[in-house]
Coordinates of C-alpha atoms in Angstrom, one line a residue:
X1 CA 0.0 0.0 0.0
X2 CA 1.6 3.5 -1.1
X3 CA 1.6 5.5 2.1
X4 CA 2.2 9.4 2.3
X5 CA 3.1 10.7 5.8
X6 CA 2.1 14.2 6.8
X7 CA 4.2 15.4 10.0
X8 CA 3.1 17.9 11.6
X9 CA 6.2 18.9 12.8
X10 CA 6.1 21.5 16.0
X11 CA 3.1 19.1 16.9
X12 CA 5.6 16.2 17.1
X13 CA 8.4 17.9 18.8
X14 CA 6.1 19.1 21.5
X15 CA 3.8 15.8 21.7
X16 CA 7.2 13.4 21.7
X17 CA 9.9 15.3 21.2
X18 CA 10.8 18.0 23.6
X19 CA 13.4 17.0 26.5
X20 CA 13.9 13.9 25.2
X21 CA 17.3 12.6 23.6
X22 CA 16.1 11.7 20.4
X23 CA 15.6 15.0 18.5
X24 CA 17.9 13.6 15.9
X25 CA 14.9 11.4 15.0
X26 CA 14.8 9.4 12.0
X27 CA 11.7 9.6 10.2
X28 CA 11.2 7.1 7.6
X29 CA 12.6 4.2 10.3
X30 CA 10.0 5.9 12.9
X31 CA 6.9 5.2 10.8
X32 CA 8.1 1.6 9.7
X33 CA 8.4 0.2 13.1
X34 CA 4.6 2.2 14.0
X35 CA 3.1 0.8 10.4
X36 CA 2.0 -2.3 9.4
X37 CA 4.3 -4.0 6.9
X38 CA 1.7 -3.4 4.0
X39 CA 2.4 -0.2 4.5
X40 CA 5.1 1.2 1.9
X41 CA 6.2 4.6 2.8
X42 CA 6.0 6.6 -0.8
X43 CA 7.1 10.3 0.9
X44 CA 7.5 11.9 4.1
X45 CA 5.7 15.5 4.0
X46 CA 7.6 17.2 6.7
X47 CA 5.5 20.8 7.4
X48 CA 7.4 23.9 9.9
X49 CA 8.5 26.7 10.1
X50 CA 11.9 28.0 11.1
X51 CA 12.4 29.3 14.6
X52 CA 14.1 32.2 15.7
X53 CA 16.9 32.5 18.2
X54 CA 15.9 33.6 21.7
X55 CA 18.0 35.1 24.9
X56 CA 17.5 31.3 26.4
X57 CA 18.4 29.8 23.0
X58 CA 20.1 31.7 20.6
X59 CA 21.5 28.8 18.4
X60 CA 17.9 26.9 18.1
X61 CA 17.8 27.9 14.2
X62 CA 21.3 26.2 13.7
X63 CA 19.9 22.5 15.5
X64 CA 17.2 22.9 13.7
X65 CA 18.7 23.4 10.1
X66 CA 21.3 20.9 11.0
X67 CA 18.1 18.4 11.5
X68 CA 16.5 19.2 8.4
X69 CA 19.8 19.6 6.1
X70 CA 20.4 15.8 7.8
X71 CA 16.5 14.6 6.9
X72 CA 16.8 15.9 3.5
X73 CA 20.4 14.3 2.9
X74 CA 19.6 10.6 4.4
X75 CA 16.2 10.4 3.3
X76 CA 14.7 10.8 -0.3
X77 CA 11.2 10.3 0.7
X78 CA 11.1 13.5 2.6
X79 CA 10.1 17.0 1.4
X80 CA 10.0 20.0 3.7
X81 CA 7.4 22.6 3.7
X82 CA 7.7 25.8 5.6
X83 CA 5.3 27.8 7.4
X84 CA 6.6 31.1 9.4
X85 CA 6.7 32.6 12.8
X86 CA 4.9 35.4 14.1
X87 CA 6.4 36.9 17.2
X88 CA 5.1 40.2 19.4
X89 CA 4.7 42.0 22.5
X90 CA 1.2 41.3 24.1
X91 CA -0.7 42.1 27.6
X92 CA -2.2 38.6 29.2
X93 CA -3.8 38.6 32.7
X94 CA -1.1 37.7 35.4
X95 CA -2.3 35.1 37.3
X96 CA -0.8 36.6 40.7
X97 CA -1.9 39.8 40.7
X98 CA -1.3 42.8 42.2
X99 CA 0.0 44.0 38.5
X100 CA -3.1 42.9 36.8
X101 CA -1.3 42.3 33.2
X102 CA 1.7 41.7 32.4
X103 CA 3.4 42.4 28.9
X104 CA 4.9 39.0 27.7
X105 CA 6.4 38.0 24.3
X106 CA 3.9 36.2 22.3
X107 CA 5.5 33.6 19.8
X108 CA 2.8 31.7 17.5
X109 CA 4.1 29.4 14.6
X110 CA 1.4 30.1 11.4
X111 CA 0.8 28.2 8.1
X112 CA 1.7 24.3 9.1
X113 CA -2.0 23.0 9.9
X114 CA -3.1 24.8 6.7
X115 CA -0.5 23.8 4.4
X116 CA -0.6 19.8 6.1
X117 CA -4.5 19.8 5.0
X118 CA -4.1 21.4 1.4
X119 CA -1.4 19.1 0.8
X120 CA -3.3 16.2 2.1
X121 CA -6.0 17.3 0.1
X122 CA -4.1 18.1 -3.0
X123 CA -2.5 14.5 -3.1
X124 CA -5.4 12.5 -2.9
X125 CA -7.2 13.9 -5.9
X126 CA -3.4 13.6 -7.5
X127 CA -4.2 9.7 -6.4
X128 CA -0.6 10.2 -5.0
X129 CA -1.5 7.6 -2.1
X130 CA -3.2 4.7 -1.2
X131 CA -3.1 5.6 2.4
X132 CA -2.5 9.0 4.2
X133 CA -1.3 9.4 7.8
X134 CA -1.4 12.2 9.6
X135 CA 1.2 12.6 12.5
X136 CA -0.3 15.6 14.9
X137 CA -2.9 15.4 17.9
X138 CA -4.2 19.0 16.3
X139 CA -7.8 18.6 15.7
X140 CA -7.6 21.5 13.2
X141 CA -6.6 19.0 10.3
X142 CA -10.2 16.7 11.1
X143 CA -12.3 18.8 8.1
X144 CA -9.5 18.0 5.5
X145 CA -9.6 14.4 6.7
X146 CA -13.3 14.7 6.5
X147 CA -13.0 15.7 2.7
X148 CA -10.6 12.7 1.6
X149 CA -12.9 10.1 3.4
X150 CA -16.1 12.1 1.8
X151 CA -14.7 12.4 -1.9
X152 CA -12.2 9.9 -1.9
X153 CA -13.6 6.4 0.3
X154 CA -11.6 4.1 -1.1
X155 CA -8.1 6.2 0.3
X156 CA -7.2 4.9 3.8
X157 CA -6.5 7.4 6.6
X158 CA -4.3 7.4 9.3
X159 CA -3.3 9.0 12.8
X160 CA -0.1 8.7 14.8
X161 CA -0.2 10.6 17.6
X162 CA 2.8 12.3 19.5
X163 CA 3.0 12.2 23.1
X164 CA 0.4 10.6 26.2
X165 CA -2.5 12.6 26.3
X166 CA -4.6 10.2 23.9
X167 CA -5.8 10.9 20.2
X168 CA -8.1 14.0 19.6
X169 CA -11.7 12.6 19.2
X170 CA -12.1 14.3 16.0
X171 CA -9.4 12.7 14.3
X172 CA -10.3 9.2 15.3
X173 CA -13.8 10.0 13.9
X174 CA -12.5 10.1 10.6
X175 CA -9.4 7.8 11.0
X176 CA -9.1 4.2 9.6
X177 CA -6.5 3.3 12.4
X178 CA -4.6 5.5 15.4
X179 CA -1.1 4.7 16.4
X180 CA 0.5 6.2 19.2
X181 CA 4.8 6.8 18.8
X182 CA 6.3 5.0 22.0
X183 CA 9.3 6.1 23.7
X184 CA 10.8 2.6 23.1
X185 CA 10.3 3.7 18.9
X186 CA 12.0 6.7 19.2
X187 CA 14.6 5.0 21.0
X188 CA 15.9 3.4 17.6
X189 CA 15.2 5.7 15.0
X190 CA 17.9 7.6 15.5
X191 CA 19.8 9.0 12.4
X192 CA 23.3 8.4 12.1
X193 CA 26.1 11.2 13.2
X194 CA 27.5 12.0 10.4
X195 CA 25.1 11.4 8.1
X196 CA 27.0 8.9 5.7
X197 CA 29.1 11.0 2.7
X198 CA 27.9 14.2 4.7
X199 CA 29.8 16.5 7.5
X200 CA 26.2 16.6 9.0
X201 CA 26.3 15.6 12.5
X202 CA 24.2 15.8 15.8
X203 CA 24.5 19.1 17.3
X204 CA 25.9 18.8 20.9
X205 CA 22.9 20.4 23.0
X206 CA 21.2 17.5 21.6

C-alpha cells in the first residue's frame, strides 16, 4: 500500500519530542516500526516553520537546520514545507496579581496545519497515495480528513499521535486506524552522526 506521511512537525516535537534525547529522530525508520508491513512509505511530507533564536536559545535555528539539512540528505522520501513565525509583545492577565497584566512576548508558529490539510488534500485527488497518515494530535486537520474520506472512500486514513495525552476525538472519527509513537520507537530511530558521505552531525545540545 503507497503511504504518504504528513508530520506535523512542531506538533511532534512538543507531543514526543521536547526534553527527550532523540531530537535527531529518524523519520522514515519511525513510521516503519509504528506501520504495518503493507504499509510502503511513498514520501515523508515534513510541514514547519523556522524558529528564531531567543536570549534562552540563541542557536535553536542552527539545531534545527542541522536536522532538516540531515533529513533531506539521508532520506529521499522526505520534502520539507515551511510555514513562518509570528512573534510580538502582548498584555495577558497575570495570574498573581497585584500587576493585573503583564506584557509577555507572544511567539505563534502560522501556516503548518493549513499547508498539512491542502497538501493532504491536493494528493489524494493527484491519487498520490493509497493511504495518508497524519502525525499531529491538532484537531484542526479533522475537516481536511473529513474531505478525503467524503470524496475519496476508497483512500485509507491514518493518525499517529505524538505524546500521552490520547488521540483528539475528531481525528479518530474520521481515521481508519490511530497509532500512538512509544518512547521505546523513538529509542531506535535515531539518524546516524555524520550522516553517511555528509559532514552533517548531531549538534551537541542535543
Amino acid at each position: 500500500m503507497d503511504t504518504a506521511i504528513y508530520v506535523d512537525g512542531f506538533n511532534l516535537y512538543y507531543g514526543s519530542l521536547k526534553g527527550t534525547a532523540y531530537k535527531w529522530l529518524d523519520l522514515k525508520t519511525l513510521f516503519n516500526s509504528v506501520l504495518a508491513p503493507r504499509h510502503r512509505i511513498v514520501k515523508i511530507n515534513y510541514f514547519t516553520a523556522r524558529v528564531k533564536p531567543t536570549p534562552r536559545d540563541p542557536s535553536a535555528p542552527q539545531r534545527q537546520q542541522a536536522y532538516i539539512r540531515a533529513l533531506e540528505a539521508y532520506i529521499p522520501e522526505v520534502t520539507v514545507h515551511y510555514g513562518h513565525f509570528l512573534q510580538h509583545n502582548v498584555r495577558m492577565a497575570n495570574a498573581n496579581p497585584p500587576t493585573n497584566t503583564l506584557e509577555v512576548i507572544k511567539t505563534e508558529e502560522k501556516g503548518s496545519d493549513v499547508n498539512l490539510s491542502v497538501h493532504l488534500l491536493n494528493d489524494a485527488w493527484l491519487n498520490s497515495y493509497d493511504c495518508a497518515v497524519v502525525v499531529s494530535n491538532d484537531s484542526d486537520m479533522a475537516e481536511a480528513m473529513q474531505l478525503v474520506r467524503q470524496h475519496h472512500p476508497n483512500k485509507v486514513l491514518g493518525v499517529i499521535t505524538p505524546g500521552k495525552h490520547g488521540t483528539s476525538r475528531q481525528l479518530q472519527q474520521r481515521a481508519h486506524f490511530v497509532r500512538t509513537i512509544r518512547t521505546g520507537a523513538l529509542r531506535n530511530s535515531l539518524l546516524p552522526s555524520p550522516i553517511p558521505g555528509t559532514n552533517l552531525i548531531k549538534p551537541n545540545t542535543w
